[in-house]
mmCIF file with all atom_site columns, C-alpha atoms in Angstrom:
data_model
loop_
_atom_site.group_PDB
_atom_site.id
_atom_site.type_symbol
_atom_site.label_atom_id
_atom_site.label_alt_id
_atom_site.label_comp_id
_atom_site.label_asym_id
_atom_site.label_entity_id
_atom_site.label_seq_id
_atom_site.pdbx_PDB_ins_code
_atom_site.Cartn_x
_atom_site.Cartn_y
_atom_site.Cartn_z
_atom_site.occupancy
_atom_site.B_iso_or_equiv
_atom_site.pdbx_formal_charge
_atom_site.auth_seq_id
_atom_site.auth_comp_id
_atom_site.auth_asym_id
_atom_site.auth_atom_id
_atom_site.pdbx_PDB_model_num
ATOM 1   C CA . SER K 1 1   ? 0.001   -0.095 0.007   1.00 71.00 ? 2   SER K CA 1
ATOM 2   C CA . GLN K 1 2   ? 1.110   3.934  -0.864  1.00 75.00 ? 3   GLN K CA 1
ATOM 3   C CA . LYS K 1 3   ? 2.860   5.287  2.072   1.00 84.00 ? 4   LYS K CA 1
ATOM 4   C CA . ILE K 1 4   ? 4.104   8.727  3.808   1.00 90.00 ? 5   ILE K CA 1
ATOM 5   C CA . GLU K 1 5   ? 6.134   8.170  6.899   1.00 92.00 ? 6   GLU K CA 1
ATOM 6   C CA . GLN K 1 6   ? 7.613   11.013 8.995   1.00 93.00 ? 7   GLN K CA 1
ATOM 7   C CA . ASN K 1 7   ? 9.046   11.073 12.394  1.00 82.00 ? 8   ASN K CA 1
ATOM 8   C CA . SER K 1 8   ? 5.786   9.978  14.351  1.00 75.00 ? 9   SER K CA 1
ATOM 9   C CA . GLU K 1 9   ? 7.918   11.399 17.421  1.00 82.00 ? 10  GLU K CA 1
ATOM 10  C CA . ALA K 1 10  ? 7.954   15.405 18.600  1.00 91.00 ? 11  ALA K CA 1
ATOM 11  C CA . LEU K 1 11  ? 11.691  16.558 17.920  1.00 94.00 ? 12  LEU K CA 1
ATOM 12  C CA . ASN K 1 12  ? 13.014  18.326 20.550  1.00 96.00 ? 13  ASN K CA 1
ATOM 13  C CA . ILE K 1 13  ? 16.446  20.222 19.576  1.00 96.00 ? 14  ILE K CA 1
ATOM 14  C CA . GLN K 1 14  ? 18.486  22.971 21.416  1.00 97.00 ? 15  GLN K CA 1
ATOM 15  C CA . GLU K 1 15  ? 17.875  26.298 19.809  1.00 97.00 ? 16  GLU K CA 1
ATOM 16  C CA . GLY K 1 16  ? 21.484  26.728 17.658  1.00 97.00 ? 17  GLY K CA 1
ATOM 17  C CA . LYS K 1 17  ? 21.453  23.341 16.313  1.00 97.00 ? 18  LYS K CA 1
ATOM 18  C CA . THR K 1 18  ? 20.088  21.804 13.164  1.00 97.00 ? 19  THR K CA 1
ATOM 19  C CA . ALA K 1 19  ? 17.178  19.970 13.046  1.00 96.00 ? 20  ALA K CA 1
ATOM 20  C CA . THR K 1 20  ? 16.669  17.108 10.738  1.00 96.00 ? 21  THR K CA 1
ATOM 21  C CA . LEU K 1 21  ? 13.282  15.650 9.602   1.00 97.00 ? 22  LEU K CA 1
ATOM 22  C CA . THR K 1 22  ? 12.374  12.717 7.442   1.00 96.00 ? 23  THR K CA 1
ATOM 23  C CA . CYS K 1 23  ? 10.400  11.955 4.807   1.00 96.00 ? 24  CYS K CA 1
ATOM 24  C CA . ASN K 1 24  ? 9.652   8.398  3.861   1.00 95.00 ? 25  ASN K CA 1
ATOM 25  C CA . TYR K 1 25  ? 7.551   7.111  1.127   1.00 92.00 ? 26  TYR K CA 1
ATOM 26  C CA . THR K 1 26  ? 6.603   3.897  -0.488  1.00 87.00 ? 27  THR K CA 1
ATOM 27  C CA . ASN K 1 27  ? 4.527   2.832  -3.847  1.00 83.00 ? 28  ASN K CA 1
ATOM 28  C CA . TYR K 1 28  ? 4.835   6.254  -5.238  1.00 83.00 ? 29  TYR K CA 1
ATOM 29  C CA . SER K 1 29  ? 6.932   7.751  -8.256  1.00 81.00 ? 30  SER K CA 1
ATOM 30  C CA . PRO K 1 30  ? 6.504   11.844 -7.384  1.00 84.00 ? 31  PRO K CA 1
ATOM 31  C CA . ALA K 1 31  ? 7.327   14.227 -9.726  1.00 81.00 ? 32  ALA K CA 1
ATOM 32  C CA . TYR K 1 32  ? 7.915   16.484 -7.015  1.00 88.00 ? 33  TYR K CA 1
ATOM 33  C CA . LEU K 1 33  ? 8.136   16.945 -3.199  1.00 92.00 ? 34  LEU K CA 1
ATOM 34  C CA . GLN K 1 34  ? 7.210   19.817 -1.087  1.00 94.00 ? 35  GLN K CA 1
ATOM 35  C CA . TRP K 1 35  ? 7.781   20.380 2.468   1.00 97.00 ? 36  TRP K CA 1
ATOM 36  C CA . TYR K 1 36  ? 5.337   22.835 4.183   1.00 98.00 ? 37  TYR K CA 1
ATOM 37  C CA . ARG K 1 37  ? 5.113   24.702 7.982   1.00 98.00 ? 38  ARG K CA 1
ATOM 38  C CA . GLN K 1 38  ? 1.773   24.294 10.027  1.00 98.00 ? 39  GLN K CA 1
ATOM 39  C CA . ASP K 1 39  ? 1.629   26.403 13.150  1.00 97.00 ? 40  ASP K CA 1
ATOM 40  C CA . PRO K 1 40  ? -1.332  25.567 15.829  1.00 95.00 ? 41  PRO K CA 1
ATOM 41  C CA . GLY K 1 41  ? -4.264  26.455 14.563  1.00 94.00 ? 42  GLY K CA 1
ATOM 42  C CA . ARG K 1 42  ? -3.418  27.606 11.007  1.00 96.00 ? 43  ARG K CA 1
ATOM 43  C CA . GLY K 1 43  ? -3.436  26.090 7.788   1.00 97.00 ? 44  GLY K CA 1
ATOM 44  C CA . PRO K 1 44  ? -0.342  25.200 6.024   1.00 97.00 ? 45  PRO K CA 1
ATOM 45  C CA . VAL K 1 45  ? 2.356   26.949 4.567   1.00 98.00 ? 46  VAL K CA 1
ATOM 46  C CA . PHE K 1 46  ? 4.625   26.132 1.646   1.00 96.00 ? 47  PHE K CA 1
ATOM 47  C CA . LEU K 1 47  ? 8.367   26.032 2.170   1.00 97.00 ? 48  LEU K CA 1
ATOM 48  C CA . LEU K 1 48  ? 9.914   24.137 -0.742  1.00 95.00 ? 49  LEU K CA 1
ATOM 49  C CA . LEU K 1 49  ? 9.730   22.475 -3.452  1.00 93.00 ? 50  LEU K CA 1
ATOM 50  C CA . ILE K 1 50  ? 12.386  20.125 -4.993  1.00 93.00 ? 51  ILE K CA 1
ATOM 51  C CA . ARG K 1 51  ? 12.117  17.724 -8.242  1.00 90.00 ? 52  ARG K CA 1
ATOM 52  C CA . GLU K 1 52  ? 12.926  14.145 -8.591  1.00 87.00 ? 53  GLU K CA 1
ATOM 53  C CA . ASN K 1 53  ? 15.767  15.359 -10.646 1.00 88.00 ? 54  ASN K CA 1
ATOM 54  C CA . GLU K 1 54  ? 16.923  17.798 -7.658  1.00 91.00 ? 55  GLU K CA 1
ATOM 55  C CA . LYS K 1 55  ? 19.372  16.497 -4.827  1.00 88.00 ? 56  LYS K CA 1
ATOM 56  C CA . GLU K 1 56  ? 19.044  19.120 -3.075  1.00 95.00 ? 57  GLU K CA 1
ATOM 57  C CA . LYS K 1 57  ? 17.576  22.765 -2.555  1.00 95.00 ? 58  LYS K CA 1
ATOM 58  C CA . ARG K 1 58  ? 18.356  25.780 -0.070  1.00 96.00 ? 59  ARG K CA 1
ATOM 59  C CA . LYS K 1 59  ? 16.326  28.231 0.960   1.00 95.00 ? 60  LYS K CA 1
ATOM 60  C CA . GLU K 1 60  ? 18.114  30.432 3.326   1.00 96.00 ? 61  GLU K CA 1
ATOM 61  C CA . ARG K 1 61  ? 18.808  28.644 6.833   1.00 97.00 ? 62  ARG K CA 1
ATOM 62  C CA . LEU K 1 62  ? 16.719  25.373 5.047   1.00 97.00 ? 63  LEU K CA 1
ATOM 63  C CA . LYS K 1 63  ? 18.136  22.611 3.129   1.00 97.00 ? 64  LYS K CA 1
ATOM 64  C CA . VAL K 1 64  ? 16.028  20.087 1.747   1.00 97.00 ? 65  VAL K CA 1
ATOM 65  C CA . THR K 1 65  ? 17.205  16.399 -0.119  1.00 96.00 ? 66  THR K CA 1
ATOM 66  C CA . PHE K 1 66  ? 15.814  14.157 -2.396  1.00 94.00 ? 67  PHE K CA 1
ATOM 67  C CA . ASP K 1 67  ? 16.779  11.032 -2.931  1.00 92.00 ? 68  ASP K CA 1
ATOM 68  C CA . THR K 1 68  ? 14.649  8.521  -5.367  1.00 89.00 ? 69  THR K CA 1
ATOM 69  C CA . THR K 1 69  ? 16.764  5.096  -4.821  1.00 91.00 ? 70  THR K CA 1
ATOM 70  C CA . LEU K 1 70  ? 15.956  5.372  -1.074  1.00 92.00 ? 71  LEU K CA 1
ATOM 71  C CA . LYS K 1 71  ? 12.447  7.246  -1.642  1.00 92.00 ? 72  LYS K CA 1
ATOM 72  C CA . GLN K 1 72  ? 13.436  9.734  1.353   1.00 94.00 ? 73  GLN K CA 1
ATOM 73  C CA . SER K 1 73  ? 13.657  13.431 1.662   1.00 95.00 ? 74  SER K CA 1
ATOM 74  C CA . LEU K 1 74  ? 15.419  15.005 4.674   1.00 96.00 ? 75  LEU K CA 1
ATOM 75  C CA . PHE K 1 75  ? 14.410  18.790 5.663   1.00 97.00 ? 76  PHE K CA 1
ATOM 76  C CA . HIS K 1 76  ? 17.280  20.558 7.791   1.00 97.00 ? 77  HIS K CA 1
ATOM 77  C CA . ILE K 1 77  ? 17.334  23.771 9.373   1.00 98.00 ? 78  ILE K CA 1
ATOM 78  C CA . THR K 1 78  ? 20.147  25.219 10.352  1.00 97.00 ? 79  THR K CA 1
ATOM 79  C CA . ALA K 1 79  ? 20.605  27.382 13.650  1.00 97.00 ? 80  ALA K CA 1
ATOM 80  C CA . SER K 1 80  ? 16.875  26.592 14.814  1.00 97.00 ? 81  SER K CA 1
ATOM 81  C CA . GLN K 1 81  ? 15.407  28.871 16.803  1.00 97.00 ? 82  GLN K CA 1
ATOM 82  C CA . PRO K 1 82  ? 12.270  28.870 19.266  1.00 97.00 ? 83  PRO K CA 1
ATOM 83  C CA . ALA K 1 83  ? 10.135  30.295 16.706  1.00 97.00 ? 84  ALA K CA 1
ATOM 84  C CA . ASP K 1 84  ? 11.114  27.447 14.264  1.00 98.00 ? 85  ASP K CA 1
ATOM 85  C CA . SER K 1 85  ? 8.771   25.323 16.175  1.00 98.00 ? 86  SER K CA 1
ATOM 86  C CA . ALA K 1 86  ? 5.713   23.937 14.685  1.00 98.00 ? 87  ALA K CA 1
ATOM 87  C CA . THR K 1 87  ? 5.163   20.972 12.376  1.00 97.00 ? 88  THR K CA 1
ATOM 88  C CA . TYR K 1 88  ? 6.586   20.536 9.329   1.00 97.00 ? 89  TYR K CA 1
ATOM 89  C CA . LEU K 1 89  ? 4.808   18.321 6.694   1.00 97.00 ? 90  LEU K CA 1
ATOM 90  C CA . CYS K 1 90  ? 6.221   16.684 3.787   1.00 96.00 ? 91  CYS K CA 1
ATOM 91  C CA . ALA K 1 91  ? 3.810   16.822 0.532   1.00 94.00 ? 92  ALA K CA 1
ATOM 92  C CA . LEU K 1 92  ? 4.253   14.557 -2.535  1.00 91.00 ? 93  LEU K CA 1
ATOM 93  C CA . ASP K 1 93  ? 3.009   15.745 -6.122  1.00 86.00 ? 94  ASP K CA 1
ATOM 94  C CA . THR K 1 94  ? 1.837   12.319 -7.945  1.00 76.00 ? 95  THR K CA 1
ATOM 95  C CA . VAL K 1 95  ? 2.195   13.731 -11.316 1.00 64.00 ? 96  VAL K CA 1
ATOM 96  C CA . GLY K 1 96  ? 1.222   12.008 -14.032 1.00 55.00 ? 97  GLY K CA 1
ATOM 97  C CA . GLY K 1 97  ? -1.791  9.846  -15.844 1.00 50.00 ? 98  GLY K CA 1
ATOM 98  C CA . ALA K 1 98  ? -4.859  11.430 -15.565 1.00 50.00 ? 99  ALA K CA 1
ATOM 99  C CA . THR K 1 99  ? -4.562  13.637 -12.365 1.00 58.00 ? 100 THR K CA 1
ATOM 100 C CA . ASN K 1 100 ? -1.731  14.715 -10.488 1.00 67.00 ? 101 ASN K CA 1
ATOM 101 C CA . LYS K 1 101 ? -2.420  15.778 -6.816  1.00 80.00 ? 102 LYS K CA 1
ATOM 102 C CA . LEU K 1 102 ? -0.451  16.276 -3.323  1.00 87.00 ? 103 LEU K CA 1
ATOM 103 C CA . ILE K 1 103 ? -0.542  13.712 -0.737  1.00 90.00 ? 104 ILE K CA 1
ATOM 104 C CA . PHE K 1 104 ? 0.814   15.054 2.672   1.00 93.00 ? 105 PHE K CA 1
ATOM 105 C CA . GLY K 1 105 ? 2.447   13.075 5.376   1.00 93.00 ? 106 GLY K CA 1
ATOM 106 C CA . THR K 1 106 ? 1.290   13.032 9.054   1.00 91.00 ? 107 THR K CA 1
ATOM 107 C CA . GLY K 1 107 ? 4.074   15.550 10.172  1.00 94.00 ? 108 GLY K CA 1
ATOM 108 C CA . THR K 1 108 ? 6.821   15.471 12.846  1.00 96.00 ? 109 THR K CA 1
ATOM 109 C CA . LEU K 1 109 ? 6.246   18.433 15.030  1.00 96.00 ? 110 LEU K CA 1
ATOM 110 C CA . LEU K 1 110 ? 9.404   20.451 16.044  1.00 97.00 ? 111 LEU K CA 1
ATOM 111 C CA . ALA K 1 111 ? 10.365  22.111 19.577  1.00 97.00 ? 112 ALA K CA 1
ATOM 112 C CA . VAL K 1 112 ? 13.113  24.401 19.636  1.00 97.00 ? 113 VAL K CA 1
ATOM 113 C CA . GLN K 1 113 ? 14.136  25.334 23.569  1.00 95.00 ? 114 GLN K CA 1
ATOM 114 C CA . PRO K 1 114 ? 15.637  27.988 23.822  1.00 93.00 ? 115 PRO K CA 1
ATOM 115 C CA . ASP O 2 1   ? -4.712  39.604 -2.541  1.00 63.00 ? 27  ASP O CA 1
ATOM 116 C CA . ALA O 2 2   ? -6.347  38.575 0.866   1.00 82.00 ? 28  ALA O CA 1
ATOM 117 C CA . GLY O 2 3   ? -5.152  34.508 0.150   1.00 95.00 ? 29  GLY O CA 1
ATOM 118 C CA . VAL O 2 4   ? -7.787  31.851 0.026   1.00 98.00 ? 30  VAL O CA 1
ATOM 119 C CA . ILE O 2 5   ? -10.614 32.525 2.356   1.00 98.00 ? 31  ILE O CA 1
ATOM 120 C CA . GLN O 2 6   ? -12.793 30.111 4.204   1.00 98.00 ? 32  GLN O CA 1
ATOM 121 C CA . SER O 2 7   ? -15.928 30.464 5.916   1.00 97.00 ? 33  SER O CA 1
ATOM 122 C CA . PRO O 2 8   ? -17.615 29.777 8.571   1.00 98.00 ? 34  PRO O CA 1
ATOM 123 C CA . ARG O 2 9   ? -14.072 29.637 10.990  1.00 97.00 ? 35  ARG O CA 1
ATOM 124 C CA . HIS O 2 10  ? -16.015 26.891 13.792  1.00 97.00 ? 36  HIS O CA 1
ATOM 125 C CA . GLU O 2 11  ? -18.711 25.646 12.925  1.00 97.00 ? 37  GLU O CA 1
ATOM 126 C CA . VAL O 2 12  ? -21.205 23.549 15.955  1.00 98.00 ? 38  VAL O CA 1
ATOM 127 C CA . THR O 2 13  ? -24.039 21.432 14.880  1.00 97.00 ? 39  THR O CA 1
ATOM 128 C CA . GLU O 2 14  ? -26.005 18.649 15.472  1.00 97.00 ? 40  GLU O CA 1
ATOM 129 C CA . MET O 2 15  ? -25.572 14.809 13.806  1.00 97.00 ? 41  MET O CA 1
ATOM 130 C CA . GLY O 2 16  ? -27.977 15.088 10.875  1.00 97.00 ? 42  GLY O CA 1
ATOM 131 C CA . GLN O 2 17  ? -27.608 18.623 10.158  1.00 97.00 ? 43  GLN O CA 1
ATOM 132 C CA . GLU O 2 18  ? -26.659 20.034 6.756   1.00 98.00 ? 44  GLU O CA 1
ATOM 133 C CA . VAL O 2 19  ? -23.300 21.386 7.313   1.00 98.00 ? 45  VAL O CA 1
ATOM 134 C CA . THR O 2 20  ? -21.717 23.670 3.941   1.00 98.00 ? 46  THR O CA 1
ATOM 135 C CA . LEU O 2 21  ? -18.137 25.032 4.163   1.00 98.00 ? 47  LEU O CA 1
ATOM 136 C CA . ARG O 2 22  ? -17.310 27.785 1.709   1.00 98.00 ? 48  ARG O CA 1
ATOM 137 C CA . CYS O 2 23  ? -13.898 28.489 -0.090  1.00 98.00 ? 49  CYS O CA 1
ATOM 138 C CA . LYS O 2 24  ? -12.845 31.809 -2.227  1.00 98.00 ? 50  LYS O CA 1
ATOM 139 C CA . PRO O 2 25  ? -9.400  31.118 -3.705  1.00 97.00 ? 51  PRO O CA 1
ATOM 140 C CA . ILE O 2 26  ? -6.928  33.272 -5.106  1.00 97.00 ? 52  ILE O CA 1
ATOM 141 C CA . SER O 2 27  ? -7.387  35.262 -8.429  1.00 96.00 ? 53  SER O CA 1
ATOM 142 C CA . GLY O 2 28  ? -6.002  33.720 -11.346 1.00 94.00 ? 54  GLY O CA 1
ATOM 143 C CA . HIS O 2 29  ? -5.063  30.326 -9.648  1.00 94.00 ? 55  HIS O CA 1
ATOM 144 C CA . ASN O 2 30  ? -6.818  27.404 -11.687 1.00 92.00 ? 56  ASN O CA 1
ATOM 145 C CA . SER O 2 31  ? -6.864  24.614 -9.137  1.00 93.00 ? 57  SER O CA 1
ATOM 146 C CA . LEU O 2 32  ? -9.007  24.391 -5.979  1.00 95.00 ? 58  LEU O CA 1
ATOM 147 C CA . PHE O 2 33  ? -8.292  21.243 -3.224  1.00 96.00 ? 59  PHE O CA 1
ATOM 148 C CA . TRP O 2 34  ? -10.514 20.275 -0.606  1.00 97.00 ? 60  TRP O CA 1
ATOM 149 C CA . TYR O 2 35  ? -8.703  18.893 2.374   1.00 97.00 ? 61  TYR O CA 1
ATOM 150 C CA . ARG O 2 36  ? -10.034 17.596 5.968   1.00 97.00 ? 62  ARG O CA 1
ATOM 151 C CA . GLN O 2 37  ? -7.396  17.312 8.984   1.00 97.00 ? 63  GLN O CA 1
ATOM 152 C CA . THR O 2 38  ? -7.987  14.996 12.395  1.00 95.00 ? 64  THR O CA 1
ATOM 153 C CA . MET O 2 39  ? -5.371  14.411 14.761  1.00 90.00 ? 65  MET O CA 1
ATOM 154 C CA . MET O 2 40  ? -5.701  10.213 13.393  1.00 89.00 ? 66  MET O CA 1
ATOM 155 C CA . ARG O 2 41  ? -5.668  10.803 9.670   1.00 89.00 ? 67  ARG O CA 1
ATOM 156 C CA . GLY O 2 42  ? -3.748  13.666 9.326   1.00 91.00 ? 68  GLY O CA 1
ATOM 157 C CA . LEU O 2 43  ? -4.611  16.097 6.032   1.00 95.00 ? 69  LEU O CA 1
ATOM 158 C CA . GLU O 2 44  ? -6.843  13.853 3.754   1.00 94.00 ? 70  GLU O CA 1
ATOM 159 C CA . LEU O 2 45  ? -7.120  15.537 -0.171  1.00 94.00 ? 71  LEU O CA 1
ATOM 160 C CA . LEU O 2 46  ? -11.044 15.095 -0.219  1.00 96.00 ? 72  LEU O CA 1
ATOM 161 C CA . ILE O 2 47  ? -11.379 16.395 -3.984  1.00 95.00 ? 73  ILE O CA 1
ATOM 162 C CA . TYR O 2 48  ? -9.632  18.848 -6.249  1.00 92.00 ? 74  TYR O CA 1
ATOM 163 C CA . PHE O 2 49  ? -10.787 21.262 -9.085  1.00 94.00 ? 75  PHE O CA 1
ATOM 164 C CA . ASN O 2 50  ? -8.866  22.203 -12.390 1.00 92.00 ? 76  ASN O CA 1
ATOM 165 C CA . ASN O 2 51  ? -10.584 25.000 -14.310 1.00 93.00 ? 77  ASN O CA 1
ATOM 166 C CA . ASN O 2 52  ? -13.906 24.559 -11.627 1.00 95.00 ? 78  ASN O CA 1
ATOM 167 C CA . VAL O 2 53  ? -14.242 20.953 -13.077 1.00 94.00 ? 79  VAL O CA 1
ATOM 168 C CA . PRO O 2 54  ? -13.859 18.234 -10.592 1.00 94.00 ? 80  PRO O CA 1
ATOM 169 C CA . ILE O 2 55  ? -10.680 16.323 -11.747 1.00 90.00 ? 81  ILE O CA 1
ATOM 170 C CA . ASP O 2 56  ? -10.663 13.986 -8.389  1.00 89.00 ? 82  ASP O CA 1
ATOM 171 C CA . ASP O 2 57  ? -12.942 13.129 -6.020  1.00 91.00 ? 83  ASP O CA 1
ATOM 172 C CA . SER O 2 58  ? -11.859 9.510  -5.094  1.00 90.00 ? 84  SER O CA 1
ATOM 173 C CA . GLY O 2 59  ? -10.999 10.498 -1.330  1.00 91.00 ? 85  GLY O CA 1
ATOM 174 C CA . MET O 2 60  ? -14.568 11.908 -0.845  1.00 94.00 ? 86  MET O CA 1
ATOM 175 C CA . PRO O 2 61  ? -15.530 9.832  1.863   1.00 87.00 ? 87  PRO O CA 1
ATOM 176 C CA . GLU O 2 62  ? -19.355 8.691  0.876   1.00 85.00 ? 88  GLU O CA 1
ATOM 177 C CA . ASP O 2 63  ? -22.242 10.128 -0.528  1.00 91.00 ? 89  ASP O CA 1
ATOM 178 C CA . ARG O 2 64  ? -22.985 12.269 2.430   1.00 96.00 ? 90  ARG O CA 1
ATOM 179 C CA . PHE O 2 65  ? -20.517 14.907 0.920   1.00 97.00 ? 91  PHE O CA 1
ATOM 180 C CA . SER O 2 66  ? -20.889 16.753 -1.874  1.00 97.00 ? 92  SER O CA 1
ATOM 181 C CA . ALA O 2 67  ? -18.450 19.354 -3.518  1.00 98.00 ? 93  ALA O CA 1
ATOM 182 C CA . LYS O 2 68  ? -19.235 22.164 -5.982  1.00 97.00 ? 94  LYS O CA 1
ATOM 183 C CA . MET O 2 69  ? -17.196 25.078 -7.959  1.00 97.00 ? 95  MET O CA 1
ATOM 184 C CA . PRO O 2 70  ? -19.492 27.287 -9.877  1.00 97.00 ? 96  PRO O CA 1
ATOM 185 C CA . ASN O 2 71  ? -17.131 29.470 -10.925 1.00 95.00 ? 97  ASN O CA 1
ATOM 186 C CA . ALA O 2 72  ? -13.723 30.425 -10.945 1.00 95.00 ? 98  ALA O CA 1
ATOM 187 C CA . SER O 2 73  ? -13.895 32.421 -7.667  1.00 96.00 ? 99  SER O CA 1
ATOM 188 C CA . PHE O 2 74  ? -16.248 30.176 -5.699  1.00 97.00 ? 100 PHE O CA 1
ATOM 189 C CA . SER O 2 75  ? -16.644 26.589 -4.261  1.00 98.00 ? 101 SER O CA 1
ATOM 190 C CA . THR O 2 76  ? -18.609 25.052 -1.504  1.00 98.00 ? 102 THR O CA 1
ATOM 191 C CA . LEU O 2 77  ? -18.233 21.641 0.202   1.00 98.00 ? 103 LEU O CA 1
ATOM 192 C CA . LYS O 2 78  ? -21.437 20.198 1.837   1.00 98.00 ? 104 LYS O CA 1
ATOM 193 C CA . ILE O 2 79  ? -22.181 17.045 3.569   1.00 97.00 ? 105 ILE O CA 1
ATOM 194 C CA . GLN O 2 80  ? -25.511 15.715 4.338   1.00 97.00 ? 106 GLN O CA 1
ATOM 195 C CA . PRO O 2 81  ? -26.543 14.584 7.149   1.00 96.00 ? 107 PRO O CA 1
ATOM 196 C CA . SER O 2 82  ? -23.615 15.459 9.031   1.00 97.00 ? 108 SER O CA 1
ATOM 197 C CA . GLU O 2 83  ? -22.168 12.772 11.894  1.00 96.00 ? 109 GLU O CA 1
ATOM 198 C CA . PRO O 2 84  ? -19.936 12.748 14.480  1.00 97.00 ? 110 PRO O CA 1
ATOM 199 C CA . ARG O 2 85  ? -17.513 11.413 12.747  1.00 96.00 ? 111 ARG O CA 1
ATOM 200 C CA . ASP O 2 86  ? -17.438 14.254 10.099  1.00 97.00 ? 112 ASP O CA 1
ATOM 201 C CA . SER O 2 87  ? -15.719 16.457 12.896  1.00 97.00 ? 113 SER O CA 1
ATOM 202 C CA . ALA O 2 88  ? -12.308 17.820 11.706  1.00 98.00 ? 114 ALA O CA 1
ATOM 203 C CA . VAL O 2 89  ? -10.876 21.053 10.841  1.00 98.00 ? 115 VAL O CA 1
ATOM 204 C CA . TYR O 2 90  ? -11.429 21.150 6.421   1.00 98.00 ? 116 TYR O CA 1
ATOM 205 C CA . PHE O 2 91  ? -8.787  23.675 4.642   1.00 98.00 ? 117 PHE O CA 1
ATOM 206 C CA . CYS O 2 92  ? -9.280  24.452 1.019   1.00 98.00 ? 118 CYS O CA 1
ATOM 207 C CA . ALA O 2 93  ? -6.268  25.860 -0.725  1.00 96.00 ? 119 ALA O CA 1
ATOM 208 C CA . SER O 2 94  ? -5.577  26.893 -4.445  1.00 95.00 ? 120 SER O CA 1
ATOM 209 C CA . SER O 2 95  ? -2.884  26.826 -6.553  1.00 92.00 ? 121 SER O CA 1
ATOM 210 C CA . VAL O 2 96  ? -1.550  27.463 -10.403 1.00 90.00 ? 122 VAL O CA 1
ATOM 211 C CA . GLN O 2 97  ? -0.913  24.310 -12.114 1.00 80.00 ? 123 GLN O CA 1
ATOM 212 C CA . ARG O 2 98  ? 1.405   23.986 -14.420 1.00 74.00 ? 124 ARG O CA 1
ATOM 213 C CA . GLY O 2 99  ? 2.555   20.261 -15.128 1.00 72.00 ? 125 GLY O CA 1
ATOM 214 C CA . GLY O 2 100 ? 2.707   19.846 -11.370 1.00 74.00 ? 126 GLY O CA 1
ATOM 215 C CA . THR O 2 101 ? 0.777   20.787 -8.523  1.00 74.00 ? 127 THR O CA 1
ATOM 216 C CA . GLY O 2 102 ? 2.489   23.913 -8.037  1.00 82.00 ? 128 GLY O CA 1
ATOM 217 C CA . GLU O 2 103 ? 2.948   25.706 -4.028  1.00 91.00 ? 129 GLU O CA 1
ATOM 218 C CA . LEU O 2 104 ? -0.505  25.290 -2.461  1.00 94.00 ? 130 LEU O CA 1
ATOM 219 C CA . PHE O 2 105 ? -1.923  28.452 -0.724  1.00 96.00 ? 131 PHE O CA 1
ATOM 220 C CA . PHE O 2 106 ? -4.056  27.306 2.212   1.00 97.00 ? 132 PHE O CA 1
ATOM 221 C CA . GLY O 2 107 ? -6.941  29.140 3.992   1.00 98.00 ? 133 GLY O CA 1
ATOM 222 C CA . GLU O 2 108 ? -7.393  29.012 7.789   1.00 97.00 ? 134 GLU O CA 1
ATOM 223 C CA . GLY O 2 109 ? -9.836  26.044 7.783   1.00 98.00 ? 135 GLY O CA 1
ATOM 224 C CA . SER O 2 110 ? -13.196 25.750 9.130   1.00 98.00 ? 136 SER O CA 1
ATOM 225 C CA . ARG O 2 111 ? -13.742 23.396 12.337  1.00 98.00 ? 137 ARG O CA 1
ATOM 226 C CA . LEU O 2 112 ? -16.377 21.468 12.450  1.00 98.00 ? 138 LEU O CA 1
ATOM 227 C CA . THR O 2 113 ? -17.521 19.802 15.509  1.00 98.00 ? 139 THR O CA 1
ATOM 228 C CA . VAL O 2 114 ? -20.734 17.774 15.018  1.00 98.00 ? 140 VAL O CA 1
ATOM 229 C CA . LEU O 2 115 ? -22.350 16.764 18.194  1.00 97.00 ? 141 LEU O CA 1
#
């Protein structure tokens, strides 16, 4: 069956450290992979998109990698700050065929301690 | 632009009642998505429209759910009759779809509680 798995446990790290979040998937062949941030009581907000032929993408303190062989994406936040505390969602864009749609993982709660 | 606008933000209703959730996408966006979020199941895609046409409704739980997009600036998600298990946060999102889905812009959600 198709699955998108993210760290089920909350991730607690110290301010200034690098946070690494994992997204693993099975039985999908996504053309794109996206990462979103969601704060309590708010809708998800887009952060980054990476294509299947890209290994790595960066935006300020954020870095995403995409390994289609391992079927895994890693999301890094360097020099983390308490304001980075939120739930982070990965989403697979299943382009191709009659439809293409964005399927989300369950999310990882990140808590950055001051 | 004001972003994706959803209403109501909160709805409390009794089992058996009809519920209508509304969404105004961002002007110029050609795709609209309805998602449902619960603690147990996360963010689930219910249905999406491209150029006002429903493309994939395979996520709609059952016949009690229906969605329409009569024009490019308005969509509704209706539940009739509602049941307690429909309690969730319902999100609408829009995007400019060119090849891939594109970056989704989400509304603030409609929190539905069915008693």
